[in-house]
PDB file of C-alpha atoms in Angstrom:
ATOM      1  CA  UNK Q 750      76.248 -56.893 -62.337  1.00 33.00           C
ATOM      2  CA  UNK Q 751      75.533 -54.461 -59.913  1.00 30.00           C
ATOM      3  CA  UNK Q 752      71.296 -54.281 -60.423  1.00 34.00           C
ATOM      4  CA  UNK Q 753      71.677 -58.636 -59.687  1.00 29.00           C
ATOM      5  CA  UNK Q 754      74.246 -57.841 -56.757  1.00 28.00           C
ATOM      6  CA  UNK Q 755      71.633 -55.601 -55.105  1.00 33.00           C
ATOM      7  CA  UNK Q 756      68.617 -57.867 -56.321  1.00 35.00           C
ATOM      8  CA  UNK Q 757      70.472 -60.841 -54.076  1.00 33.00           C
ATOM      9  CA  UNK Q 758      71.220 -58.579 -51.436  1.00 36.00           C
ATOM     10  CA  UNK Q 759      68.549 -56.287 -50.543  1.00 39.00           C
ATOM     11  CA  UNK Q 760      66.050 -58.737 -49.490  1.00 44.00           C
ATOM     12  CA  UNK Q 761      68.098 -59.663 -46.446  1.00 42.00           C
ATOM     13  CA  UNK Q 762      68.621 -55.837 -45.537  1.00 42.00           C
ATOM     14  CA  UNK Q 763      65.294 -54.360 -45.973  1.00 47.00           C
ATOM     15  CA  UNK Q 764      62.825 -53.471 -43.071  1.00 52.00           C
ATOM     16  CA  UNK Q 765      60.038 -55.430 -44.676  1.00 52.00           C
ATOM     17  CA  UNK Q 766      57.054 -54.675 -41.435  1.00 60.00           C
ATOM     18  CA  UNK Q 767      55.512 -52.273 -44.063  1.00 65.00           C
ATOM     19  CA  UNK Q 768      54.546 -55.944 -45.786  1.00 71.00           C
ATOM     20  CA  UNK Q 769      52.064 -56.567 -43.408  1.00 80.00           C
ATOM     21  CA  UNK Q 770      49.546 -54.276 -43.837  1.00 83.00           C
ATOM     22  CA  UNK Q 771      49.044 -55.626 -47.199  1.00 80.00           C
ATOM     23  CA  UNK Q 772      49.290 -59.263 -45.630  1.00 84.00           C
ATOM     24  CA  UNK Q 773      46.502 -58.124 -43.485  1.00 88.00           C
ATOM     25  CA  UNK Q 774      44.648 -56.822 -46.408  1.00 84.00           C
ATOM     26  CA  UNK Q 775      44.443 -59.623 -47.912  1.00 81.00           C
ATOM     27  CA  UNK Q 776      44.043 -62.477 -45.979  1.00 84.00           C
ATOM     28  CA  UNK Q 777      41.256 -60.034 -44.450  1.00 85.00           C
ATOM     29  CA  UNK Q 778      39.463 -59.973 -47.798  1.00 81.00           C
ATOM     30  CA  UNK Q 779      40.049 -63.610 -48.385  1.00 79.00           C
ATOM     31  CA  UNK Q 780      38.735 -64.805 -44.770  1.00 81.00           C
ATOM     32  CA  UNK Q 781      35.829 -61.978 -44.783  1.00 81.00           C
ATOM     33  CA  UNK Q 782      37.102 -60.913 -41.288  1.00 86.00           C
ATOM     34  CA  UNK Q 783      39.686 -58.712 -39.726  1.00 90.00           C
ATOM     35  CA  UNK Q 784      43.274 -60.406 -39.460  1.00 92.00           C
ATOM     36  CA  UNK Q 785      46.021 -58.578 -37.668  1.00 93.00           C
ATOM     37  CA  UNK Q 786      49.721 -58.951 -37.412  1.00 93.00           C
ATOM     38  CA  UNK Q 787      50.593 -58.310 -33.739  1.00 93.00           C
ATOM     39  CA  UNK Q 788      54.255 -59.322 -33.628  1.00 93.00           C
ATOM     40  CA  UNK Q 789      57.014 -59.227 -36.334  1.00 89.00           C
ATOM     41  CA  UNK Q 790      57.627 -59.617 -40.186  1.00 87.00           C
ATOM     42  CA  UNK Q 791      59.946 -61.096 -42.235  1.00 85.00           C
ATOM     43  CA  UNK Q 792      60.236 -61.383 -45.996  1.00 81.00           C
ATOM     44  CA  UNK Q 793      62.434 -62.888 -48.652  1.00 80.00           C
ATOM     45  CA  UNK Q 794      62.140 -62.465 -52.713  1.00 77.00           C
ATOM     46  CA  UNK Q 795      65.030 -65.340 -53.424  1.00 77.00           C
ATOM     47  CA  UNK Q 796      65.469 -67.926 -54.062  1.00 79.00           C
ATOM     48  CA  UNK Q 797      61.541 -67.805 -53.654  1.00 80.00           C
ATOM     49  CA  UNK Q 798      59.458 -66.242 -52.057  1.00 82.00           C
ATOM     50  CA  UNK Q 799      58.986 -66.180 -48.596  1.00 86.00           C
ATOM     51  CA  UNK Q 800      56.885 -64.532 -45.460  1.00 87.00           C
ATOM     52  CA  UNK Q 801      57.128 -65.183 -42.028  1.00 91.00           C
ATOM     53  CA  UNK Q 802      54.694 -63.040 -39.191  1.00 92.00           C
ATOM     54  CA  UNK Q 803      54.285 -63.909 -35.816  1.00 95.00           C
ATOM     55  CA  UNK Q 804      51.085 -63.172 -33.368  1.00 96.00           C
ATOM     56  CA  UNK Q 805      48.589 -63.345 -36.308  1.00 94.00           C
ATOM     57  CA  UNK Q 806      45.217 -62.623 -34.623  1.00 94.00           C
ATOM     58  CA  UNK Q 807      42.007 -63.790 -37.092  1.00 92.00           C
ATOM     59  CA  UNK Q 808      39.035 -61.642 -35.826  1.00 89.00           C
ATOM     60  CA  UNK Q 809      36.135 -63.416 -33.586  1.00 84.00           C
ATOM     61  CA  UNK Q 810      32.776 -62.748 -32.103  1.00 73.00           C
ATOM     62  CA  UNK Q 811      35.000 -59.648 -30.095  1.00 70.00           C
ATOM     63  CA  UNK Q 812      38.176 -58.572 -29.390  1.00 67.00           C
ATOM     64  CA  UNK Q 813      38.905 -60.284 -26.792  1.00 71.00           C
ATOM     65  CA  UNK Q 814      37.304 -63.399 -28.496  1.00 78.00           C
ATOM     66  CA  UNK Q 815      39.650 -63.483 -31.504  1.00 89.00           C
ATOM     67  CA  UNK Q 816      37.886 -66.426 -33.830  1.00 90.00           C
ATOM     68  CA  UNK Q 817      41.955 -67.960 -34.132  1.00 93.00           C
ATOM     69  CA  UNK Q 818      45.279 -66.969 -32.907  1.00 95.00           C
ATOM     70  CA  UNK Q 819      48.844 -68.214 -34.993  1.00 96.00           C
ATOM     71  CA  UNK Q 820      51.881 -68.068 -33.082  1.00 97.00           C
ATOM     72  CA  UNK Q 821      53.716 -68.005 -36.321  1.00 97.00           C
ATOM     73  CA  UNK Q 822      52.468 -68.573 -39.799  1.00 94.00           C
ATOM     74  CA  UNK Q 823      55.212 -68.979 -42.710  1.00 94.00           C
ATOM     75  CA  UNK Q 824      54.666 -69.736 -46.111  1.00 91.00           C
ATOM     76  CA  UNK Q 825      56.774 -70.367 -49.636  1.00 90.00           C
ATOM     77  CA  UNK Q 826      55.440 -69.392 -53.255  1.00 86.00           C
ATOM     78  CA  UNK Q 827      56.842 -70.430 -56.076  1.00 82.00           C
ATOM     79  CA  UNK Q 828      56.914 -67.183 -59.098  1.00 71.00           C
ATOM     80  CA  UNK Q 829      56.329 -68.908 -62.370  1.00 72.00           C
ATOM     81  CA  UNK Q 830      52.502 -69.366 -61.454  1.00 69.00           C
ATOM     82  CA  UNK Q 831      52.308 -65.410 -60.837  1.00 64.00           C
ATOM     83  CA  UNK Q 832      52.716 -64.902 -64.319  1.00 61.00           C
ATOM     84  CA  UNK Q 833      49.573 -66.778 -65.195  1.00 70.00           C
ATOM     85  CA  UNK Q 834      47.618 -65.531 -62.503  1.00 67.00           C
ATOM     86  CA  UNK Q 835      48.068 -68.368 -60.201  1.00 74.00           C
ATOM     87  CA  UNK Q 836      49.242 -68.558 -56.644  1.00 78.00           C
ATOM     88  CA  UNK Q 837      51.370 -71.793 -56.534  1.00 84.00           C
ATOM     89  CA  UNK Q 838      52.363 -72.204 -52.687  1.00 88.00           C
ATOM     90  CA  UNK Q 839      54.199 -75.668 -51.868  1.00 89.00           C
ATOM     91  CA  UNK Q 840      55.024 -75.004 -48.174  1.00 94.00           C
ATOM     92  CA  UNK Q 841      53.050 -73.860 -45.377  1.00 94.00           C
ATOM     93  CA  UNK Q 842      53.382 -73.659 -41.492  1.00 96.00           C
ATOM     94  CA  UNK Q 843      50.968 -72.662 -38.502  1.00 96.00           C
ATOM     95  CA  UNK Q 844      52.360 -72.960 -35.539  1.00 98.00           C
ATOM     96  CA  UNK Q 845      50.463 -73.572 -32.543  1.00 97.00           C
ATOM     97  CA  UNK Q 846      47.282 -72.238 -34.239  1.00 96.00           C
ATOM     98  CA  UNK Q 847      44.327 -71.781 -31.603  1.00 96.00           C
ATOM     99  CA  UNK Q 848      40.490 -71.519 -32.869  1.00 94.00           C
ATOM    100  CA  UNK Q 849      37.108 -70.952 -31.770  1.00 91.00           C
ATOM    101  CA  UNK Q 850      34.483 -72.466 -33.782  1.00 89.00           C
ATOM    102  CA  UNK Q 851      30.517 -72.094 -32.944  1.00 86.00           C
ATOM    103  CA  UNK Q 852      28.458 -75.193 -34.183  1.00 84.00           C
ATOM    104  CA  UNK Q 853      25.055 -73.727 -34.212  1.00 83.00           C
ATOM    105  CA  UNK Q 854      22.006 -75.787 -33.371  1.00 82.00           C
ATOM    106  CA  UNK Q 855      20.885 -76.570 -36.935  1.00 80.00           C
ATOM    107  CA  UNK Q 856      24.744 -77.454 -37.446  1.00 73.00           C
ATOM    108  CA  UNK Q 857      26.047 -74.785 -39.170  1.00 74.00           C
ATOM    109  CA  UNK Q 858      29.397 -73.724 -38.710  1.00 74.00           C
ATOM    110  CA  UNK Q 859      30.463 -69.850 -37.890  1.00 67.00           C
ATOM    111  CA  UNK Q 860      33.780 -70.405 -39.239  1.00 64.00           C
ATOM    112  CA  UNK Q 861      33.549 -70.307 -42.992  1.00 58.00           C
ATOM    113  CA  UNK Q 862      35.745 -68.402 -45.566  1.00 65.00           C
ATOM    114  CA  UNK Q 863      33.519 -65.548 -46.501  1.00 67.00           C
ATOM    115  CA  UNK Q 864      35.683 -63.191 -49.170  1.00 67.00           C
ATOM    116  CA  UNK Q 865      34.864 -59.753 -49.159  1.00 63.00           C
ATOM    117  CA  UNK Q 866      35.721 -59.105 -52.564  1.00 65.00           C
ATOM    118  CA  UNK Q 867      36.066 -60.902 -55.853  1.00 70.00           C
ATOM    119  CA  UNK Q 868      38.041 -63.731 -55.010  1.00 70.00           C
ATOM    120  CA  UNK Q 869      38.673 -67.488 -57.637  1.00 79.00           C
ATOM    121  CA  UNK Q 870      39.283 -70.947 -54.553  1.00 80.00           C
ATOM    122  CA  UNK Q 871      40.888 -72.246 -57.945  1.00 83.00           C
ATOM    123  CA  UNK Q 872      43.663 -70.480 -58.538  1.00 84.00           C
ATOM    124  CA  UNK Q 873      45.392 -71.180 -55.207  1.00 86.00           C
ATOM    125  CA  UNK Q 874      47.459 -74.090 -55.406  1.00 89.00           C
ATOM    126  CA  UNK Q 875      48.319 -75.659 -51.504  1.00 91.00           C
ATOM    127  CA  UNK Q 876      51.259 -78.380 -51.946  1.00 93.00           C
ATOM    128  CA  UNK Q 877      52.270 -78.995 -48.164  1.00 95.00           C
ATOM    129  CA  UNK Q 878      50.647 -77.441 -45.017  1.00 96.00           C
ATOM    130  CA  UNK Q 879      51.758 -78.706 -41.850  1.00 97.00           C
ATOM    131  CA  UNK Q 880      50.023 -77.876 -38.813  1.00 97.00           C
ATOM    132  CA  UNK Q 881      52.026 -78.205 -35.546  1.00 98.00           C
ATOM    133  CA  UNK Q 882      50.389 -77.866 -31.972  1.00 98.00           C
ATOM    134  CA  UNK Q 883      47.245 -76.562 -32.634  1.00 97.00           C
ATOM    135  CA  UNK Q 884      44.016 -76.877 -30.996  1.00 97.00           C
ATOM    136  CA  UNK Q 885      40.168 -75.710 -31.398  1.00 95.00           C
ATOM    137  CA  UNK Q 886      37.395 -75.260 -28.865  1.00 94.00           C
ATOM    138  CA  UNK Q 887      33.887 -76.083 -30.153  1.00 92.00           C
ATOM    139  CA  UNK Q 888      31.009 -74.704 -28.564  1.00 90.00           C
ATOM    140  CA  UNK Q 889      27.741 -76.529 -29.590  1.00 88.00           C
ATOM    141  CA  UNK Q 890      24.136 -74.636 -29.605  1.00 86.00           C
ATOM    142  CA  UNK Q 891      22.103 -77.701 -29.519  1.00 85.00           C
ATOM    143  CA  UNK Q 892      23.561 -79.490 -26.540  1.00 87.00           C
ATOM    144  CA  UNK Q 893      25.652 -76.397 -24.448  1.00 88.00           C
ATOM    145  CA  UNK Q 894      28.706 -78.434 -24.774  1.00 92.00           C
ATOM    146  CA  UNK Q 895      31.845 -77.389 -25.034  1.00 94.00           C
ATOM    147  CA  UNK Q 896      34.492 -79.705 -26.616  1.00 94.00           C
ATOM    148  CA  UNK Q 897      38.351 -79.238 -26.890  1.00 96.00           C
ATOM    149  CA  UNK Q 898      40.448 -80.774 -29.826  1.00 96.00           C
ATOM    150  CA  UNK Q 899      44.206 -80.473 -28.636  1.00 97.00           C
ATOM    151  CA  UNK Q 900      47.865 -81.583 -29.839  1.00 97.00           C
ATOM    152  CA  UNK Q 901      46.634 -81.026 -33.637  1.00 97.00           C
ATOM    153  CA  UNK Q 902      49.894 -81.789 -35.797  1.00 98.00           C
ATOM    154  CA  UNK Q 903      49.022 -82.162 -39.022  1.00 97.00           C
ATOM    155  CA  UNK Q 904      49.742 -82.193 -43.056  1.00 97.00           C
ATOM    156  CA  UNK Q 905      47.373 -81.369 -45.466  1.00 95.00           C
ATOM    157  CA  UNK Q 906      47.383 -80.695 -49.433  1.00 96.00           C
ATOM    158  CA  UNK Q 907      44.728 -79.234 -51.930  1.00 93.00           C
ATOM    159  CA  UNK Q 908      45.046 -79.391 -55.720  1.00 92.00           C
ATOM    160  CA  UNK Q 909      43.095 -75.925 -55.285  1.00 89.00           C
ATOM    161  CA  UNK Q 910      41.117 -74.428 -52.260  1.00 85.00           C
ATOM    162  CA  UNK Q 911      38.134 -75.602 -54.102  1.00 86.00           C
ATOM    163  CA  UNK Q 912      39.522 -79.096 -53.602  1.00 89.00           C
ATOM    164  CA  UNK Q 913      40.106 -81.799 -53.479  1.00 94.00           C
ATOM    165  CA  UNK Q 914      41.647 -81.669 -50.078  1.00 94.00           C
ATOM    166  CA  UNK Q 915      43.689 -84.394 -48.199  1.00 96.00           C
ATOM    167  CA  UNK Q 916      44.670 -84.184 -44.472  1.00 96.00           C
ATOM    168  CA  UNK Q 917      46.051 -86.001 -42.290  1.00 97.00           C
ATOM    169  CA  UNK Q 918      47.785 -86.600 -38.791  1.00 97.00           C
ATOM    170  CA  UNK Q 919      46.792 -86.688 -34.974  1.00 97.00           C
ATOM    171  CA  UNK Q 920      45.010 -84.855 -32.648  1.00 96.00           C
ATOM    172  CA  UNK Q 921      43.527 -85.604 -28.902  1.00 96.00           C
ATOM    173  CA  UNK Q 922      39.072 -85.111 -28.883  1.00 93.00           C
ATOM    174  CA  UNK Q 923      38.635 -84.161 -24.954  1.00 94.00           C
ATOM    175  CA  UNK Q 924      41.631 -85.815 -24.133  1.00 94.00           C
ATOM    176  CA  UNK Q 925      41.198 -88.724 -26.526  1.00 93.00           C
ATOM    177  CA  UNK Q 926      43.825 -89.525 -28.945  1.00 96.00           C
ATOM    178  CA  UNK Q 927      43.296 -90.518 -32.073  1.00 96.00           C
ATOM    179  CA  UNK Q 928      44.856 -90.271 -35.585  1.00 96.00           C
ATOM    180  CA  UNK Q 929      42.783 -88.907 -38.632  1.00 96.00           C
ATOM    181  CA  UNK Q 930      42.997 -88.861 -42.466  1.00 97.00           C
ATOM    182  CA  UNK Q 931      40.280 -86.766 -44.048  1.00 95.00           C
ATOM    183  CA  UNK Q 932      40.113 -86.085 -48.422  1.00 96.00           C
ATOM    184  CA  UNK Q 933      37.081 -84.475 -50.097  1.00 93.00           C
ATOM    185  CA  UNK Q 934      35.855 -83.607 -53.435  1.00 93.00           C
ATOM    186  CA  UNK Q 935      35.609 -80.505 -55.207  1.00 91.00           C
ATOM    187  CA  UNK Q 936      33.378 -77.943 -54.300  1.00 85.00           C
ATOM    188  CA  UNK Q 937      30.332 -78.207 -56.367  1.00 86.00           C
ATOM    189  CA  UNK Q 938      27.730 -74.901 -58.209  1.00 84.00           C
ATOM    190  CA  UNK Q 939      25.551 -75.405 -55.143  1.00 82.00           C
ATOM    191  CA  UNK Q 940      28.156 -75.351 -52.539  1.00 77.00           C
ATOM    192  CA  UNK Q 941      28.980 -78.551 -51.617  1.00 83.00           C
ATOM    193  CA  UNK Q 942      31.296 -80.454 -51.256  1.00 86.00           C
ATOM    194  CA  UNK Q 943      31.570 -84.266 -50.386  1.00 91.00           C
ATOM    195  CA  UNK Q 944      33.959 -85.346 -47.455  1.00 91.00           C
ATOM    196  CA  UNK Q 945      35.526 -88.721 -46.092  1.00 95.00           C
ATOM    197  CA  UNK Q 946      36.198 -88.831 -42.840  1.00 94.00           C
ATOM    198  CA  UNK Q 947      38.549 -92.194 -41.281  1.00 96.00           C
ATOM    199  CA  UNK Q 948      39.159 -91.766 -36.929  1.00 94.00           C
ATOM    200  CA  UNK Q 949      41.054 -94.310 -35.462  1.00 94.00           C
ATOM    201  CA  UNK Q 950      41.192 -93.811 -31.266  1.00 94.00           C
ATOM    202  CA  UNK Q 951      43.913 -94.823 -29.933  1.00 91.00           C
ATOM    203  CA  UNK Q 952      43.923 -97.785 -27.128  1.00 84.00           C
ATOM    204  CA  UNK Q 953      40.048 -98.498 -28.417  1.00 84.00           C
ATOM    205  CA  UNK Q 954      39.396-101.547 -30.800  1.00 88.00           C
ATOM    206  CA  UNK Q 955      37.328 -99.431 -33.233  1.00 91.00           C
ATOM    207  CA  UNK Q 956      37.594 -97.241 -35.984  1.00 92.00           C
ATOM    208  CA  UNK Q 957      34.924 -94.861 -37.228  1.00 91.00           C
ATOM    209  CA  UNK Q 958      33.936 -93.615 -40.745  1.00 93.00           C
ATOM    210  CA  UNK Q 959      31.988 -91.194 -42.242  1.00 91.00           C
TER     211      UNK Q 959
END
């Protein structure tokens, strides 16, 4: 009785900031770039469990260039999956994410997830991500433009990060509204991946698909 007493108790008593170095490491491995926990850390082992970190900083081009910035990312596992090797985790939350993303002329994109060690897209499970006040500034080799997607709130879902992916929600493109639903397939030997993409602008009589 006592060893399940303390098992229910400690979580809520222990200084769990030591966590988040080994949050750091691996998201860092997973990304392929430095990720940082600037502000606090919280932790919970029941009933599930649970992390919480504030000020996450993603590494950029430089320092003072991070490549995205989370006010405060939280997330919820679920433990049976563990056991088989499997990360099962039905609720996350970024809020107010911020990115930079570089489109380079021949329209690559210098934001991809580039692990750094051995590292399986299908055995992470994603059941609900939402997204709340984000935004992401694209800079664009070909043309020099610079374009600003603001007010990103969002829900997404992936059966693994392989995919299939579905996403939806709204977001503003240079200070256009519009709403979005985007789903994909599963990423393929040769790295690809096929992708649906439905706008809708808001206040304009069209709707675009790709």
């Amino acid at each position: 009785m006592l060893a399940l007493t303390s098992a229910l108790v400690a979580p809520y008593f222990i200084d769990w900031n030591h966590y988040r170095s080994a949050f750091e490491r691996e998201a860092g491995r997973v990304l392929g770039r430095e990720v940082r926990v600037e502000g606090s850390a919280r932790a919970r082992l029941l009933p599930f469990p649970s992390l919480t970190f504030t000020d996450v900083v993603v590494a950029g081009e430089t320092r003072d260039a991070p490549g995205m910035t989370v006010d405060e990312f939280s997330m919820h596992a679920e433990l049976a999956p563990f056991l088989r090797g499997e990360v099962l985790i039905f609720d996350m939350q970024l809020t107010r994410p911020r990115a930079r993303i570089a489109v380079a002329a021949d329209g690559g994109i210098d934001w991809a997830v580039r692990p750094s060690g051995p590292f399986d897209p299908r055995q992470v499970t994603l059941e609900n991500v939402t997204i709340v006040d984000g935004s992401v500034t694209l800079r664009h080799a070909a043309s020099g433009q610079v374009h600003q997607v603001s007010d990103i709130d969002a829900e997404l879902s992936a059966r693994t990060l392989a995919g299939p992916w579905r996403i939806g929600g709204s977001f503003a493109f240079d200070g256009l509204p519009m709403r979005i639903s985007v789903s994909t397939g599963t990423l393929g030997d040769d790295g690809r991946m096929r992708l649906r993409i439905d706008a809708l602008p808001e206040g304009a009589p069209i709707r675009l698909a790709t």
